[in-house]
XYZ file of C-alpha atoms in Angstrom:
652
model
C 0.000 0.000 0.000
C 1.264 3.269 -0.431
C 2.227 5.854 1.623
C -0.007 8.643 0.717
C -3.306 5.931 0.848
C -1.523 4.797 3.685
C -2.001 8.203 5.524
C -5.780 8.350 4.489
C -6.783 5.407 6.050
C -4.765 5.333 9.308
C -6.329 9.064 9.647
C -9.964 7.724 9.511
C -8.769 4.523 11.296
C -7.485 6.353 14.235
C -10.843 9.003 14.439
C -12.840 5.404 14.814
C -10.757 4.433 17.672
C -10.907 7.454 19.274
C -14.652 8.215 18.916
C -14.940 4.402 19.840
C -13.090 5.033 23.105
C -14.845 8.207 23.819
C -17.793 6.130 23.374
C -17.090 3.192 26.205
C -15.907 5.685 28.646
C -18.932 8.081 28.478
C -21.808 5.446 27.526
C -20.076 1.667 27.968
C -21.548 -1.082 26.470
C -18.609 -4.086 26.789
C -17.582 -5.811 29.636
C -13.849 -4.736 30.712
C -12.537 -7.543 29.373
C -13.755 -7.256 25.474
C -13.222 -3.173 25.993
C -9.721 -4.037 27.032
C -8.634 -6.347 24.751
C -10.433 -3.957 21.731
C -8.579 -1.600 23.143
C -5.459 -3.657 22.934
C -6.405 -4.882 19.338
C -7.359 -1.354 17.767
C -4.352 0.086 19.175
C -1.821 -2.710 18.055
C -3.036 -2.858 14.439
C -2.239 0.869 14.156
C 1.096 0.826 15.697
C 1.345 -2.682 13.035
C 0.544 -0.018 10.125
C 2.347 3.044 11.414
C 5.610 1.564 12.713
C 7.815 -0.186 10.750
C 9.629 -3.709 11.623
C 12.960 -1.885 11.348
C 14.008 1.354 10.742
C 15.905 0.061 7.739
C 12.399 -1.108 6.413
C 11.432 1.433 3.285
C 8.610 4.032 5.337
C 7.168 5.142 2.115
C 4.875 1.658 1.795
C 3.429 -0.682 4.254
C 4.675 -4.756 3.736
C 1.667 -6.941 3.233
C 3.251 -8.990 6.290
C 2.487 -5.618 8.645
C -1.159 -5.856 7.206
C -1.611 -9.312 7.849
C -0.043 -8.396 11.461
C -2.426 -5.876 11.625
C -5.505 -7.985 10.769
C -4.221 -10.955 13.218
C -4.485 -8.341 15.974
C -7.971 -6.952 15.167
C -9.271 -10.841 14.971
C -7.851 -11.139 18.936
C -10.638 -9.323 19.886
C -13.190 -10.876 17.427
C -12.321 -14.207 18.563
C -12.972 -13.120 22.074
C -16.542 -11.786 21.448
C -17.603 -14.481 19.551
C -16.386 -17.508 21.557
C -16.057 -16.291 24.882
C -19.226 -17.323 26.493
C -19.047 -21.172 24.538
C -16.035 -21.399 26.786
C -17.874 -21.399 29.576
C -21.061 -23.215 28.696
C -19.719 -26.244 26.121
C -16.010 -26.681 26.889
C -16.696 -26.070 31.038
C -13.168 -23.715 30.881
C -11.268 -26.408 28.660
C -9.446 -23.981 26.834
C -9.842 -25.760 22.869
C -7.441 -25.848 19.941
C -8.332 -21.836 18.870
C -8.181 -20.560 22.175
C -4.684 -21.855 22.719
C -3.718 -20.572 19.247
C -5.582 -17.298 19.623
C -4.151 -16.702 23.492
C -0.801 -17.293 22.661
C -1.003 -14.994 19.255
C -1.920 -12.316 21.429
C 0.726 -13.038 23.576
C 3.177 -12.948 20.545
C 1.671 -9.914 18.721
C 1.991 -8.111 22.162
C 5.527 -8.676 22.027
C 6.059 -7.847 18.324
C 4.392 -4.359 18.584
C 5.801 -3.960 21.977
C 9.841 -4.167 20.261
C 8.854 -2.180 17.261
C 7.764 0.830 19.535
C 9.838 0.446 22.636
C 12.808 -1.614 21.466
C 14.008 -5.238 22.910
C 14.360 -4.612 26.574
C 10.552 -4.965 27.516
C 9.662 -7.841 25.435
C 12.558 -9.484 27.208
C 11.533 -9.301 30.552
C 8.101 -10.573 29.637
C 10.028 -13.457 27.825
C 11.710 -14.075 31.170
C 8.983 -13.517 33.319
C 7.055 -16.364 31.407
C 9.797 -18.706 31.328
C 10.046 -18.481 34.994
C 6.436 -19.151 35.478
C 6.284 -22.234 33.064
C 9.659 -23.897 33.306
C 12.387 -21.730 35.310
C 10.893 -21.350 38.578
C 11.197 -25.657 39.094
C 14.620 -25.295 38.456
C 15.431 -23.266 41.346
C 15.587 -23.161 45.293
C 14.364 -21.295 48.132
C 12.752 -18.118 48.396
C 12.377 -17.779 44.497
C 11.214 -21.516 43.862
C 8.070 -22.016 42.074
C 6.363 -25.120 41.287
C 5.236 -24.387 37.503
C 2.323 -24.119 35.582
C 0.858 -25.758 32.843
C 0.923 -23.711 29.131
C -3.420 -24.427 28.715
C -3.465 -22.814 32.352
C -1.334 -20.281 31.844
C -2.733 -19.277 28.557
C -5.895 -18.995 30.071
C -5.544 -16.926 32.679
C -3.617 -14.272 30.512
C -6.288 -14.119 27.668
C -9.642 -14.892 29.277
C -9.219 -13.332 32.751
C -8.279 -10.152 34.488
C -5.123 -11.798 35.683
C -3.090 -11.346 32.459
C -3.381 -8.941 29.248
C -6.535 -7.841 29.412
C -6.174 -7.460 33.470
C -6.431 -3.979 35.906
C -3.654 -2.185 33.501
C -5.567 -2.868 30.552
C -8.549 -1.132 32.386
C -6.804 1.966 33.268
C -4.826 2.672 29.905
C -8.387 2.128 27.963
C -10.277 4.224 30.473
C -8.054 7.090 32.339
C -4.937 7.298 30.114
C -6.845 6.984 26.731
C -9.522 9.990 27.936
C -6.243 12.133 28.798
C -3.680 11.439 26.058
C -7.095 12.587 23.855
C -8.152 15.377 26.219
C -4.268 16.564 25.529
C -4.762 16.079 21.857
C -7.983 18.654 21.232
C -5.955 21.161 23.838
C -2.826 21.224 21.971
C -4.711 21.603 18.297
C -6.798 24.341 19.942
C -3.590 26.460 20.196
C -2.924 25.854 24.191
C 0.847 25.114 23.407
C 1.215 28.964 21.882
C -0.700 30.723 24.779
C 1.200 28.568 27.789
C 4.941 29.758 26.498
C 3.456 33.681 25.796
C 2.245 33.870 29.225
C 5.283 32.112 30.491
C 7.993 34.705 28.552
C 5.545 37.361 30.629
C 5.720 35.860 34.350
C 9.308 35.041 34.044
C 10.851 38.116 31.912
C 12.062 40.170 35.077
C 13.933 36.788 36.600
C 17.855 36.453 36.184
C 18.170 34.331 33.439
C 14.182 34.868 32.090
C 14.680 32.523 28.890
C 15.779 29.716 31.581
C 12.707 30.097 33.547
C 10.327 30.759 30.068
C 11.305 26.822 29.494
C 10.648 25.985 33.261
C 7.557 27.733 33.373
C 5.897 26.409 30.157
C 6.807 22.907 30.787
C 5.084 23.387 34.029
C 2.060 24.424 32.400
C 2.216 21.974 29.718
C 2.423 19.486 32.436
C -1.323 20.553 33.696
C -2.498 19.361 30.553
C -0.334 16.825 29.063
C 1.619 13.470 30.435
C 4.195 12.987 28.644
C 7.557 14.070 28.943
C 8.419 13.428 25.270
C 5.812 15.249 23.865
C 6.304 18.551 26.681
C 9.927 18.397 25.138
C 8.801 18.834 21.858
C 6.136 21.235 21.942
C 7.912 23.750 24.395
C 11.183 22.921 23.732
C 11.180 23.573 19.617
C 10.501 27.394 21.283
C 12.235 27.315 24.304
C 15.653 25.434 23.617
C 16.803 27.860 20.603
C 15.462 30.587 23.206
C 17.618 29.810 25.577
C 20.972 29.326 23.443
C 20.327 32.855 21.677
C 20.771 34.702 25.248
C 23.882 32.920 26.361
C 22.495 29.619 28.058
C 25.391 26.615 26.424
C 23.335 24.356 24.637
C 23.965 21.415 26.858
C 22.625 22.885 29.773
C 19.362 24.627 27.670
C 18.661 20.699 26.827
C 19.281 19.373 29.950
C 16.827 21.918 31.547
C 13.637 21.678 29.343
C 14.627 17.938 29.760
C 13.925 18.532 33.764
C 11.509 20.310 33.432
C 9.331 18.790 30.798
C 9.680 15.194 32.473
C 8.078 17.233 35.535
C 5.005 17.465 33.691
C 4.275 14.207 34.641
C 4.260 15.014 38.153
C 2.621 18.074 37.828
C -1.647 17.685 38.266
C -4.189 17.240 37.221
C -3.358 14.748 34.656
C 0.464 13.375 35.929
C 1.108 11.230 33.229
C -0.371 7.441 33.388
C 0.933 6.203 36.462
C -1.608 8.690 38.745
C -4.205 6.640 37.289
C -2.708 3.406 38.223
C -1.920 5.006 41.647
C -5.602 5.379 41.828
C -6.406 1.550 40.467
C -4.281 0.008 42.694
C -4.601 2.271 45.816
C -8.105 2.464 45.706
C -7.703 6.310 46.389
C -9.298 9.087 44.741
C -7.907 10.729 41.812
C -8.555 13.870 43.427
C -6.776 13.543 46.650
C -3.844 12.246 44.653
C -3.797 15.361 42.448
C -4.340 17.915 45.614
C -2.073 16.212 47.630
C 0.746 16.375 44.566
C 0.551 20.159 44.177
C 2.945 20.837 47.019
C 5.857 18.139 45.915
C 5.085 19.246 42.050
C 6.069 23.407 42.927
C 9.278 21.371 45.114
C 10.231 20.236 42.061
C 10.138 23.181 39.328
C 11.295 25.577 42.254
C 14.725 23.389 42.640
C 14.998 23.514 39.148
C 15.046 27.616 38.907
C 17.718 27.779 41.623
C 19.911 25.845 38.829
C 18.606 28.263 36.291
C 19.352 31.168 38.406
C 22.962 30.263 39.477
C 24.070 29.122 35.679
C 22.849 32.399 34.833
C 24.508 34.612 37.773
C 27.773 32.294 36.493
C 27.606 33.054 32.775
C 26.307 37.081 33.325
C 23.091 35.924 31.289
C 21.013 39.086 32.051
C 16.811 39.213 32.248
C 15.026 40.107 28.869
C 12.912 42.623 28.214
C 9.534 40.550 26.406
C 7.726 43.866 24.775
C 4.308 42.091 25.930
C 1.893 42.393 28.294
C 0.030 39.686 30.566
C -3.547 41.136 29.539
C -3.786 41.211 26.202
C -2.238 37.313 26.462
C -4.765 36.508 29.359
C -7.498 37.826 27.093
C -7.029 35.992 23.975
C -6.342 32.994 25.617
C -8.686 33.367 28.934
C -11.161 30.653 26.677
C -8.235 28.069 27.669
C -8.797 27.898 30.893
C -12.271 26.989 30.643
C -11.890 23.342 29.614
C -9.079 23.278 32.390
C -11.603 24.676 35.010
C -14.308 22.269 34.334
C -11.746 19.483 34.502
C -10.538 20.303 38.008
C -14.371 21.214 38.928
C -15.669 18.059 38.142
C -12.865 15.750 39.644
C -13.223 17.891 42.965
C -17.031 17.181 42.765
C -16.759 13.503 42.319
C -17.103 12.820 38.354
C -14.934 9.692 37.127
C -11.800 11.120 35.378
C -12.690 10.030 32.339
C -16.106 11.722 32.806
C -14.614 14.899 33.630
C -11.883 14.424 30.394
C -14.907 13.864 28.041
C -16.837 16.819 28.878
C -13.919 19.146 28.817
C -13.024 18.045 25.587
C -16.374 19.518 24.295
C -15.618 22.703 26.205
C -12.549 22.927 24.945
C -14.291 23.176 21.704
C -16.807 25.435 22.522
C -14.979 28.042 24.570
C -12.746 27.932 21.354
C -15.678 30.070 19.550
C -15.085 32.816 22.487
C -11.862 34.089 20.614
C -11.524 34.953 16.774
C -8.039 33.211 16.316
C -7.513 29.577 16.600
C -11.612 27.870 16.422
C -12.181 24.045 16.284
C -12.970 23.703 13.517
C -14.867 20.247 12.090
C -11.350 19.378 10.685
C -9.549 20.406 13.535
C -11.746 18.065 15.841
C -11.027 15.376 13.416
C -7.066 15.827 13.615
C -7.528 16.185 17.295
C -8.948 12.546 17.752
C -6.357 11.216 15.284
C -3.605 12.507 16.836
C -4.777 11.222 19.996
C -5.022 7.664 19.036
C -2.155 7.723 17.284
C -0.090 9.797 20.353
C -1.541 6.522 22.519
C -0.326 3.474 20.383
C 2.892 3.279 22.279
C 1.757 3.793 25.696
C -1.444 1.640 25.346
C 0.590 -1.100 23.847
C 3.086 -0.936 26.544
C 0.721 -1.190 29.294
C -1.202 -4.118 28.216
C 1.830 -6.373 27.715
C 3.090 -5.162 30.839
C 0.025 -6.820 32.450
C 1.741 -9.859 31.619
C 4.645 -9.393 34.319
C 1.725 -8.182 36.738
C 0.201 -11.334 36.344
C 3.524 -13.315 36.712
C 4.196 -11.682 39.969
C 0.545 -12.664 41.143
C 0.224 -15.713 40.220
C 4.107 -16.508 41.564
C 4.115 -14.471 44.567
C 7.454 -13.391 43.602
C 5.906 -9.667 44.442
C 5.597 -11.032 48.015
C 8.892 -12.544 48.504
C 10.855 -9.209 46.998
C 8.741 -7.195 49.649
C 10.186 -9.990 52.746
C 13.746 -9.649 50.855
C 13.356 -5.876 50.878
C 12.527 -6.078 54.869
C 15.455 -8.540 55.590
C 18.179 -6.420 53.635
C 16.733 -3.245 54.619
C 17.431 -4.837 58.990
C 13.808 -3.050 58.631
C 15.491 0.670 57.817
C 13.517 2.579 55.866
C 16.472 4.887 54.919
C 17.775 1.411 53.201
C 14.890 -0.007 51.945
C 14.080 3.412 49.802
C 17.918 3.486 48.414
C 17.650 -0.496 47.735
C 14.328 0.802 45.952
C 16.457 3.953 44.473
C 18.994 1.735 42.903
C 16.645 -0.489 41.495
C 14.825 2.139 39.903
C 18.115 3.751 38.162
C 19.054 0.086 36.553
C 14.706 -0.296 35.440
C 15.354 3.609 34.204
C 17.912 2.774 32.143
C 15.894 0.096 29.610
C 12.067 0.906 30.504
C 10.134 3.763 29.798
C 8.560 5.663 33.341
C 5.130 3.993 33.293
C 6.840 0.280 32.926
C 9.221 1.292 35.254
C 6.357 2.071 38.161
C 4.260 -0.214 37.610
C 7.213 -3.094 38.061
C 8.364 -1.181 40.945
C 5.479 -0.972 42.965
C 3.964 -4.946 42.410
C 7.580 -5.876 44.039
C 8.600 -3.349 46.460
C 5.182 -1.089 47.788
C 4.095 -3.837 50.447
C 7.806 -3.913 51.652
C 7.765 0.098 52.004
C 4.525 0.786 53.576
C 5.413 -2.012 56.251
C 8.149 -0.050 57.264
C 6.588 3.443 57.174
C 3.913 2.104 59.372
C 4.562 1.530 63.443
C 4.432 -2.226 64.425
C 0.865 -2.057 66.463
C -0.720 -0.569 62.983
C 0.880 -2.657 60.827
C -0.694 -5.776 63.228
C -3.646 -3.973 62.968
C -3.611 -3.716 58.772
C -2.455 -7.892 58.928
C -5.886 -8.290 60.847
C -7.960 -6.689 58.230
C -9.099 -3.775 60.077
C -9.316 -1.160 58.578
C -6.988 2.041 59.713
C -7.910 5.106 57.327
C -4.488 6.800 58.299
C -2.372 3.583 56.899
C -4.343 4.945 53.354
C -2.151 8.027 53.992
C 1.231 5.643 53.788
C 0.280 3.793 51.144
C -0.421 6.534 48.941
C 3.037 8.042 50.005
C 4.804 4.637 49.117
C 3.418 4.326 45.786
C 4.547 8.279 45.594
C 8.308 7.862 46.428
C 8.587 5.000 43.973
C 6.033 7.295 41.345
C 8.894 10.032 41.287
C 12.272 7.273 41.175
C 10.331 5.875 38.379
C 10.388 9.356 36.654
C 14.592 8.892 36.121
C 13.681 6.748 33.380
C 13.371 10.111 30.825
C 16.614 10.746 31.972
C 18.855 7.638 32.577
C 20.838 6.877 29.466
C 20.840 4.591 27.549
C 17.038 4.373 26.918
C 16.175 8.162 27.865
C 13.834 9.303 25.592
C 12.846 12.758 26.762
C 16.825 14.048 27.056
C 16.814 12.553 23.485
C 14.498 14.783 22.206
C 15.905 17.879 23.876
C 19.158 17.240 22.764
C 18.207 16.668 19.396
C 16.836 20.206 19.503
C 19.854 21.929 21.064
C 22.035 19.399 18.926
C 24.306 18.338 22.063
C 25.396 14.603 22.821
C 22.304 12.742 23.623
C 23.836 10.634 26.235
C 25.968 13.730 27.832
C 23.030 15.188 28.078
C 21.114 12.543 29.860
C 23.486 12.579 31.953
C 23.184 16.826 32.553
C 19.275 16.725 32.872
C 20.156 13.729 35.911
C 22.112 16.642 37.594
C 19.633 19.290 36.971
C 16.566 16.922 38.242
C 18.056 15.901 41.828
C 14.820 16.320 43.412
C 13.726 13.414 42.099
C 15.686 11.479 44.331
C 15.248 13.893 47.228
C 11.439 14.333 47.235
C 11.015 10.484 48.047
C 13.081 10.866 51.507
C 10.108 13.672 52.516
C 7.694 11.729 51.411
C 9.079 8.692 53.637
C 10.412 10.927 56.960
C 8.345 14.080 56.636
C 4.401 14.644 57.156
C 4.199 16.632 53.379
C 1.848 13.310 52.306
C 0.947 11.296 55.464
C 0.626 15.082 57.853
C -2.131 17.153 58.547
C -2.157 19.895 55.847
C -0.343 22.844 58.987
C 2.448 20.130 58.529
C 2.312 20.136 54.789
C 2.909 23.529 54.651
C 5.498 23.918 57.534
C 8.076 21.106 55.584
C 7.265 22.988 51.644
C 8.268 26.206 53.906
C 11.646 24.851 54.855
C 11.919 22.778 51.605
C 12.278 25.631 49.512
C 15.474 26.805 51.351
C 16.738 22.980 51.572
C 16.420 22.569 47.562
C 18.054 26.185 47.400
C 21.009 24.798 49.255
C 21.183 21.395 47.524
C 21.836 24.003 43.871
C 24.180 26.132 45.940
C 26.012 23.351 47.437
C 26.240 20.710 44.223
C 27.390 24.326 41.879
C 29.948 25.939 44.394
C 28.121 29.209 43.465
C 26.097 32.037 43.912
C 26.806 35.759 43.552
C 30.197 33.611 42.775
C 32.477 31.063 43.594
C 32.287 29.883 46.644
C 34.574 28.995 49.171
C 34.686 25.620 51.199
C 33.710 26.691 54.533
C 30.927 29.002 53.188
C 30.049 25.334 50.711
C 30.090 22.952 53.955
C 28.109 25.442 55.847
C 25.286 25.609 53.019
C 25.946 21.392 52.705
C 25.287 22.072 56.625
C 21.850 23.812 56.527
C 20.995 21.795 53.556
C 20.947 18.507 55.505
C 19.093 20.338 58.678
C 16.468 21.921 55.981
C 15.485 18.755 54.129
C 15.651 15.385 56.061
C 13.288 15.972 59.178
C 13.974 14.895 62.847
C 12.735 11.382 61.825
C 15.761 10.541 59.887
C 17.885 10.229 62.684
C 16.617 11.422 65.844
C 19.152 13.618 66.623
C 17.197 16.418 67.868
C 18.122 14.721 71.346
C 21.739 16.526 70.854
C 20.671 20.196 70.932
C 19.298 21.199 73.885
C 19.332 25.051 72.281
C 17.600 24.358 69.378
C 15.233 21.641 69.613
C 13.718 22.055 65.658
C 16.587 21.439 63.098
C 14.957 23.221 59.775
C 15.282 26.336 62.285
C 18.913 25.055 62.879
C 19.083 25.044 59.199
C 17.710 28.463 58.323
C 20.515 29.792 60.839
C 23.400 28.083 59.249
C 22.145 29.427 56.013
C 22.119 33.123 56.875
C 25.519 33.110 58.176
C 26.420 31.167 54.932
C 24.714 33.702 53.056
C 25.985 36.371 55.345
C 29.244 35.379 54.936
C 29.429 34.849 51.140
C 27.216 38.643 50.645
C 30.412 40.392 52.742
C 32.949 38.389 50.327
C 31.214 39.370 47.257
C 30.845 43.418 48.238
C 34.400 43.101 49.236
C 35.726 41.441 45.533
C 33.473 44.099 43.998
C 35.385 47.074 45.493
C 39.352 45.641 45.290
C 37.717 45.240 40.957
C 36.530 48.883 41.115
C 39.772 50.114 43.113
C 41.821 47.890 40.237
C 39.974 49.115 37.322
C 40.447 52.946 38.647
């Protein structure tokens, strides 16, 4: 087939999925299995006709092997519908000659689509992960022994039950994610993208270094309305990168920046990516209170980012720029855009289903559109909209319904379980080791699965282990009795948090780092040096997991929230001091240790180490920690005044 009748049908192909998704999630119809694996099948026969088998393959036609691949994955679901319910009534669960063929070509096609769009590491581990639940896990002793299952069994419970493909992942990457990913699609044709960096070149133009904080600011916003770190990097970065490099920012470090900050859009509400609506699947907690209860760690995060921004710019004399715009005449022509926000947030805060709320503020996206005279939905707007949503979802979709296979793996094994009791012995039941065991397992994950993959692996293996520890011994008898302790919901949802953020590092650990990638592609820097850069920039990602774990911002009353964001702000100051060496400029060692000093005292809470005990004069150490920091600061200010007069004596 060619190309350009190629491009006509996976157009209309991918409206029909979309308006067939927006369908199910407002109306339903299908049981969550067929819906999921429809999902599964619509999805993977686009990605069949849209991504080649290698990237030697000639793009300009489509193989007739990739349309038979393509019309083997639509019949997965067909089979399903049709034959289902004679499973159960004539062959009493006796999975027959088709099923086992049909189960185990999903299974395959899973994989294929899964390497063509993520590469070899993922199909891999669900190689591995079935191997070890058919034939390796008899082979071994102890704790990781398993005593096998047969293929009929196995095959079953991955195709025709909620255990496997079509399982609780399925559910939330055809429901939330798919809603989302489209609600993003009609918000970026309407002309959001535009309006976000305008008012961001405003609200940052009077900051040292404004171009650095345009990028920071933008991605922020983008991250309110889209959750992917690829695609923030793209649409702000194509503005902000070049931006950046024309006032004096080195190209490395303009990458490595929208890098940070564009993989913060996925911890930035109300939509956070895919993972907040697993958190919410698997938690059992409401979308809502995950999103209000992620503002506070989200501003943590873009605020430790502009301290960077700041000092590279105090080091490199990279001055403010004058923008010759206003905020009102921005805030009027794009006021409409907040509309379709608004209603969002409004309707999640009342109660609606997410994908409730998504669907009906993707038609007031497109009818607060006709309250300006620039940029209207038009019909063939809406149209490009829903194509470019199923299209922007094939990878992500894809990914998350094979990775159901590893969920069901560590289910059905109770490997998940025995991680979680290895986790506890290693850890001597520290939760300071436990969360670096967790840390180090999320930089090796990072460095071959994309974020989503990454979390949802994480937290099936390591969450139980976590929360045990977090929780004091008489509640965690309590939670083993089954009764039911509301403030233990509070833990869990800060667990699944700390490993949430680690999980993030995935954009940014080479060699599979697909959002530095893009950024440096833009700036046109080394894409692994500048993985490496954006790791640097993004430290909070590792830091924001010890608050979560020893600090009441998640599990506190919301007086508590505030009190540790207060003293965060000056701890993630003096992490960028500290890790640069500068400020007004270089600095010395003692005034370095002292800031290293305060640092510690600011951000890791009296529950780290108890060793409040040890000052009798100061029994809070973040006020410890603000002192140390203004004699730092004190100290560095009377150096700097003093260099600037012996240069103004020398010059004379």
């Amino acid at each position: 087939m060619k190309r350009e009748s190629l491009n006509k049908f996976i157009f209309v192909y991918a409206i029909f999925i979309s308006l067939f998704h927006f369908y199910q999630n407002i109306w339903g119809g299908m049981s969550n299995l067929w819906f999921n694996a429809a999902h599964f099948s619509l999805l993977a026969s686009l990605g069949f006709l849209t991504f080649r088998a290698s990237k030697h393959s000639d793009q300009s036609r489509v193989p007739i092997y990739d349309i038979i691949l393509a019309i083997l994955t639509s019949s997965v679901v067909v089979y399903m519908m049709f034959f289902e319910q004679s499973l159960y009534t004539v062959a009493h669960s006796n999975m027959r000659p088709f099923d086992l063929i049909y189960a185990t070509l999903a299974i395959l096609l899973s994989l294929e689509i899964l390497r063509r769009t993520t590469g070899y590491i993922i199909p891999t581990m669900i190689i591995i992960a079935i191997g070890y639940l058919l034939y390796f896990g008899t082979l071994l002793d102890g704790v990781f022994a398993f005593r096998g299952m047969s293929v009929e069994r196995f095959l079953y419970r991955m195709y025709y039950t909620g255990e496997g493909l079509f399982g609780s992942i399925a559910t939330i990457s055809a429901t939330y994610v798919f809603m989302f990913i489209l609600f993003s699609a009609f918000l970026m044709k309407s002309g959001a993208g535009d309006f976000i960096v305008d008012l961001a070149s405003v609200a940052t133009s009077k900051f040292k270094g404004g171009s650095g904080h345009v990028a920071l600011f933008s991605s922020a916003l983008m991250g309110t309305i889209s959750g992917s770190a690829v695609a923030n990097v793209v649409s702000t970065g194509s503005i902000t990168i070049p931006m950046m490099k024309k006032s004096g920012f080195r190209p490395m470090f303009a990458a490595s920046v929208e890098t940070s900050a564009s993989t913060g859009g996925q911890i930035m509400p109300p939509i956070m990516g895919a993972g907040a609506f697993i958190m919410a699947q698997m938690t059992q907690i409401a979308f809502s209170t995950i999103i209000v209860l992620s503002i506070l760690p989200a501003m943590l995060y873009f605020i430790s980012i502009s301290f960077y921004i700041h000092i590279h710019a105090k080091k490199h004399n990279i001055v403010s720029e004058d923008v010759n715009k206003r905020a009102w005449p921005i805030v009027r022509e794009g006021f409409h855009f907040l509309i379709p926000i608004g209603t969002l947030v409004v309707l999640l805060i009342y109660g609606f289903t997410p994908t409730y709320a998504a669907g009906i503020s993707m038609v007031a996206i497109v009818f607060s559109s006709y309250l300006t005279k620039n940029k209207r939905m038009s019909f063939r707007l809406i149209l490009e909209a829903l194509a470019d949503g199923s299209k922007n979802m094939v990878v992500t979709g894809t990914l998350l319904v094979s990775i159901g296979v590893i969920v069901g793996v560590v289910n059905i094994s109770g490997i998940g379980v025995t991680f979680s009791q290895l986790i506890m012995e290693w850890s001597h039941n520290s939760l300071l080791i436990a969360l670096l065991l967790v840390s180090i397992a999320a930089i090796v994950l990072g460095m071959g699965l994309p974020t989503t993959a990454s979390y949802v692996v994480l937290v099936v293996l390591s969450a139980p282990a976590l929360v045990g520890l977090m929780l004091d011994p008489a509640t965690a008898a309590l939670l083993s009795a089954g009764v039911n302790v509301p403030q233990a919901t509070m833990y869990l949802l800060a667990a699944h948090l700390m490993i949430f953020w680690l999980a993030q590092v995935s954009n940014l650990t080479p060699p599979v780092c697909l959002a530095a990638f893009a950024g440096a592609a833009i700036a046109e820097t080394p894409p692994m040096q500048t993985g490496f850069k954006a790791l640097s920039t993004a430290k909070a990602f590792y830091i924001m997991p010890l608050l979560f774990a020893f600090s009441p911002l998640i599990t506190g009353t919301w007086p508590e929230r505030f009190e540790v964001f207060a003293f965060a702000i000056p701890g993630f100051l003096g992490v960028a001091a500290t890790t640069e060496g500068y400020w007004d400029m270089k600095m010395t060692i003692l005034e370095r240790g002292l800031f290293a000093v305060a640092t510690f005292f600011l951000l890791f809470q009296d529950q780290v180490f108890n060793w409040t005990s040890y000052f009798d004069l100061v029994q809070d150490t973040n006020i410890l920690g603000v002192i140390i920091m203004i004699v730092a600061f004190i100290l560095h200010k009377r150096r700097y005044k003093k260099s600037l007069k012996t240069a103004t004596i020398t010059n004379e």
